[in-house]
Every structure is written in structure tokens, then in C-alpha cells.
């Protein structure tokens, strides 16, 4: 078993620069070995940013490099299946950026290929390590809210104008339900398991949307005695966006603001830096319970962060035979199945069984 595993990255966009390279750099068992960047530009050149690593112009070429142990597929969703399949069949372990694949059929095929070739396969669902989700997970374990009847998870923004880039154009695995919905549904499924029914409302909130891009979604996940609402909006004008609103028989929890790790990573900080991932007290959530026969609302402290770095720490341990991959690919495939059902529900205008 090698003391270090060579990592090859396919794709040199924001995903690589913000969410993966900084995390790999703090895990001693992982070594950045190669990067694929098809078209470098002035100010965006992997070879200049990382002169110590090998640079390739195609993923196919890098995958054939025998020194690459792990391939990170950080390209557009429509390319995930082919690149992951090639990497697994070439004997590489693979980390796939979310969304896993455009279809659940493709996801299950990749899982079967990974098992056949005895390679590790996982999906980068980093928001399992959002500090507010970890706080909620603790509340669920401790039954702080009692029997939960409603669970709302939001990723709302105010972006009335269509942006630029591939994420704003219709494409396989594109649209907000794949982009943000997979984050939110993964959290719900991780906390509560698969729902029994699903209702989807997927479309556009923008007044001008010539391409018909699906920029917003509301998805209801039906459980026995509970409904989880997954919501991502581009027309939500708030000074502080709602993140969670969870109602239980013993109390309710309301949380504003997104986890701050993404902004910290964009600013050049990384796990291990002092205070990384720690949420400021003014952003703590609010817990309401009955005290003396009347509702009482108090600040509920956010837990200490494990940080997104936990993903690669766990993956490195799995490579050495110590535990499972950080995100089970079967669970990620089930999330893609929920995306497919949500879109079908929205088209047909009815609730579907899962």
C-alpha cells in the first residue's frame, strides 16, 4: 500500500480551484500529480499555477498515465459517465463531482463497473459537512425537536438576470434541481432515508429566459408523518436568506445564512487555518420551545465544524482499507433517481411513488 496516492484532476474550473485543490493539499496521503486543462488562458493557466505537476490536454490521455492512482472528474455533468467509466476500467479510483450523472441508470452502471474492477468510487456531496447541517443532525440524534413533521431546506438567491457559463444553459445533468437540488436532497436522504412519494415543481422564475433553463425548484419529499421541502429559488429578495426551518412536536429550529466554508475557500483559506469553518455567533440559528406554557425562542449554538476537508480525510482512509468511502455511490444514485422523479412529477403535474 503506497504512503501517498497520486491524484489526477480532470477539469480546472471553480470546482477544482475552490472545492478540491485546497482540500487535497491538507491531506498528507494525497499528492497532486496531474491536471487536465484543455484550453488555458491568460490568468487561468494550470501549468503556471502548479508548475510542479504534469499537465494534460485531455482526460483520456491522463487516465492512461500509470502513475495516476485517483481520478477526480470535475467536468460538466454530461461528461461524467464516460470519463468515470474509462477511469474505473483503467484501474483508477474515482471521485465524481455532483451531480453524479444525468441519469440513475448511468450511476448504477458505474457502481457495477467499480465493483467489477475493485476500485473505490464516491461522489463529492460536500454539504453533508455544512456546519448548520451537522448542527441539525445533532438535534435530530438528541431528539431536541421531538417528532419532526416538517423539514425545509433552502438554497435561495436573488438573481433575476440569466448569467453566463454552462450552468445557465440547458444540458444533460443541468438545471437547478441537478445543481443545487442534489445538495439539498442528499442532506434529507442522509438524515431520513428515502421518501415514499415525491412532488416536483420545476421551472423558471425569471421573466426573461429564452432558453427555458430550469432555474428554480420546489420538491416535496413525503415520509410517514413528515414532509421535507427542498427549495432553490432565483427570485428571493432577502437581506438574510432562509436556510432551514424545521418543525417538531417539541420545538422548531430556524436558520438563516449559508455555510461559510465556500466563501472562505474562495478567499484563499483552507481547513486547518485558525477558525476555518467556525460560524460567527450572529449567524446562529434560533430554537423555539414551550417554556412555562408559552413559546420561548433562544439562540442555538452551531457545532464545531468538521469542515469539507473531512471528505478527503475519509477517502484517504478508505484507500488504505480503513472504513468506507465518504459518500456511498448507491446513495448518490438514489438522489439522481429522486431528481428524475421530481422532473417527471413536475411535467405530469402529479405526485409519484418512489
Short mmCIF file of C-alpha atoms in Angstrom, two decimals, residues 161-316:
data_model
loop_
_atom_site.label_atom_id
_atom_site.label_comp_id
_atom_site.label_asym_id
_atom_site.label_seq_id
_atom_site.Cartn_x
_atom_site.Cartn_y
_atom_site.Cartn_z
CA UNK A 161 -30.96 38.02 -14.73
CA UNK A 162 -29.67 34.99 -16.62
CA UNK A 163 -25.95 34.58 -16.07
CA UNK A 164 -23.24 33.25 -18.35
CA UNK A 165 -21.46 29.90 -18.45
CA UNK A 166 -22.54 26.30 -18.88
CA UNK A 167 -24.53 26.23 -15.65
CA UNK A 168 -27.06 28.66 -17.13
CA UNK A 169 -27.75 26.66 -20.31
CA UNK A 170 -29.95 23.57 -20.74
CA UNK A 171 -27.71 20.50 -20.88
CA UNK A 172 -27.64 16.86 -19.68
CA UNK A 173 -27.49 16.96 -15.89
CA UNK A 174 -28.04 20.72 -15.95
CA UNK A 175 -30.61 22.90 -14.23
CA UNK A 176 -31.04 23.90 -10.62
CA UNK A 177 -32.54 20.60 -9.45
CA UNK A 178 -29.33 18.83 -10.52
CA UNK A 179 -27.02 21.62 -9.38
CA UNK A 180 -28.45 22.65 -6.01
CA UNK A 181 -31.32 20.19 -5.60
CA UNK A 182 -28.87 17.29 -5.35
CA UNK A 183 -27.13 19.00 -2.43
CA UNK A 184 -30.40 19.54 -0.58
CA UNK A 185 -31.98 16.16 -1.35
CA UNK A 186 -28.76 14.39 -0.39
CA UNK A 187 -28.94 16.02 3.04
CA UNK A 188 -32.57 14.98 3.50
CA UNK A 189 -31.96 11.39 2.37
CA UNK A 190 -28.82 11.17 4.51
CA UNK A 191 -30.83 12.28 7.56
CA UNK A 192 -34.12 10.44 6.98
CA UNK A 193 -33.65 7.82 4.26
CA UNK A 194 -35.61 7.62 1.03
CA UNK A 195 -39.14 9.10 0.92
CA UNK A 196 -42.22 7.15 -0.11
CA UNK A 197 -43.60 9.77 -2.54
CA UNK A 198 -42.37 12.87 -4.34
CA UNK A 199 -43.95 16.00 -5.78
CA UNK A 200 -41.93 18.31 -8.01
CA UNK A 201 -42.40 21.87 -9.21
CA UNK A 202 -39.53 22.70 -11.55
CA UNK A 203 -39.26 25.59 -13.98
CA UNK A 204 -38.13 29.19 -14.29
CA UNK A 205 -38.86 32.20 -12.10
CA UNK A 206 -37.06 34.63 -14.39
CA UNK A 207 -39.14 36.91 -16.56
CA UNK A 208 -36.68 36.63 -19.45
CA UNK A 209 -35.47 33.07 -20.00
CA UNK A 210 -35.24 32.41 -23.76
CA UNK A 211 -33.53 29.02 -23.42
CA UNK A 212 -36.10 27.62 -20.99
CA UNK A 213 -33.41 26.91 -18.42
CA UNK A 214 -34.80 25.33 -15.22
CA UNK A 215 -33.57 27.91 -12.71
CA UNK A 216 -35.81 27.13 -9.73
CA UNK A 217 -37.36 24.15 -7.99
CA UNK A 218 -39.58 23.15 -5.12
CA UNK A 219 -39.62 19.43 -4.34
CA UNK A 220 -41.75 17.80 -1.66
CA UNK A 221 -40.39 14.55 -0.25
CA UNK A 222 -43.18 12.63 1.50
CA UNK A 223 -42.38 10.49 4.53
CA UNK A 224 -44.59 8.73 7.05
CA UNK A 225 -45.68 11.62 9.27
CA UNK A 226 -43.27 14.16 7.76
CA UNK A 227 -42.83 16.26 4.64
CA UNK A 228 -39.43 17.58 3.59
CA UNK A 229 -39.40 20.64 1.33
CA UNK A 230 -36.40 21.17 -0.92
CA UNK A 231 -36.38 24.65 -2.41
CA UNK A 232 -34.00 26.61 -4.64
CA UNK A 233 -35.13 29.98 -5.98
CA UNK A 234 -33.54 32.76 -8.04
CA UNK A 235 -36.18 35.36 -7.12
CA UNK A 236 -35.83 35.64 -3.37
CA UNK A 237 -35.10 39.19 -2.29
CA UNK A 238 -33.99 38.95 1.35
CA UNK A 239 -31.28 40.59 3.41
CA UNK A 240 -30.67 37.17 5.01
CA UNK A 241 -31.87 34.08 3.16
CA UNK A 242 -33.68 31.28 4.97
CA UNK A 243 -31.59 28.10 5.09
CA UNK A 244 -33.57 25.73 7.32
CA UNK A 245 -36.94 25.73 9.03
CA UNK A 246 -37.62 22.52 10.90
CA UNK A 247 -40.79 21.96 12.93
CA UNK A 248 -41.17 19.26 15.53
CA UNK A 249 -43.59 18.35 18.27
CA UNK A 250 -41.25 19.68 20.97
CA UNK A 251 -39.79 22.66 19.14
CA UNK A 252 -38.86 24.39 15.91
CA UNK A 253 -35.50 25.47 14.54
CA UNK A 254 -34.99 28.30 12.09
CA UNK A 255 -31.63 29.04 10.49
CA UNK A 256 -30.61 31.86 8.16
CA UNK A 257 -27.46 32.17 6.01
CA UNK A 258 -25.49 29.57 4.06
CA UNK A 259 -22.50 27.74 5.48
CA UNK A 260 -19.46 29.99 5.13
CA UNK A 261 -16.83 27.47 4.02
CA UNK A 262 -17.27 28.16 0.29
CA UNK A 263 -16.61 31.87 0.78
CA UNK A 264 -13.58 31.10 2.95
CA UNK A 265 -12.16 28.77 0.31
CA UNK A 266 -12.72 31.41 -2.38
CA UNK A 267 -10.80 33.83 -0.17
CA UNK A 268 -7.79 31.52 -0.02
CA UNK A 269 -8.36 29.95 3.39
CA UNK A 270 -8.48 26.20 3.89
CA UNK A 271 -9.13 23.57 6.59
CA UNK A 272 -6.55 23.80 9.33
CA UNK A 273 -6.35 27.57 9.20
CA UNK A 274 -7.38 29.15 12.53
CA UNK A 275 -11.15 29.42 12.78
CA UNK A 276 -11.83 27.87 9.38
CA UNK A 277 -15.49 26.84 9.12
CA UNK A 278 -16.44 28.28 12.52
CA UNK A 279 -19.76 30.10 12.26
CA UNK A 280 -19.99 33.59 13.81
CA UNK A 281 -22.36 33.79 16.77
CA UNK A 282 -24.55 36.34 14.98
CA UNK A 283 -25.38 33.65 12.42
CA UNK A 284 -26.51 31.02 14.91
CA UNK A 285 -29.97 29.53 14.43
CA UNK A 286 -32.97 30.05 16.70
CA UNK A 287 -34.69 27.31 18.69
CA UNK A 288 -38.27 27.79 19.88
CA UNK A 289 -39.72 25.54 22.59
CA UNK A 290 -42.54 25.72 25.13
CA UNK A 291 -41.44 27.13 28.46
CA UNK A 292 -43.99 27.68 31.23
CA UNK A 293 -46.87 27.23 28.81
CA UNK A 294 -45.63 29.81 26.28
CA UNK A 295 -43.28 29.74 23.27
CA UNK A 296 -39.72 30.76 24.12
CA UNK A 297 -37.06 31.47 21.50
CA UNK A 298 -33.34 31.21 22.23
CA UNK A 299 -30.15 31.15 20.20
CA UNK A 300 -28.95 27.63 19.43
CA UNK A 301 -25.15 27.46 19.04
CA UNK A 302 -23.77 25.93 15.87
CA UNK A 303 -21.49 22.92 16.45
CA UNK A 304 -17.75 22.95 15.86
CA UNK A 305 -17.01 22.26 12.18
CA UNK A 306 -15.63 19.03 10.79
CA UNK A 307 -15.10 21.03 7.54
CA UNK A 308 -15.22 19.88 3.94
CA UNK A 309 -11.73 18.51 4.50
CA UNK A 310 -13.37 15.53 6.20
CA UNK A 311 -14.39 14.24 2.77
CA UNK A 312 -10.82 13.67 1.60
CA UNK A 313 -9.61 12.55 5.02
CA UNK A 314 -12.22 9.78 4.96
CA UNK A 315 -11.44 8.95 1.34
CA UNK A 316 -7.74 8.60 2.12
#
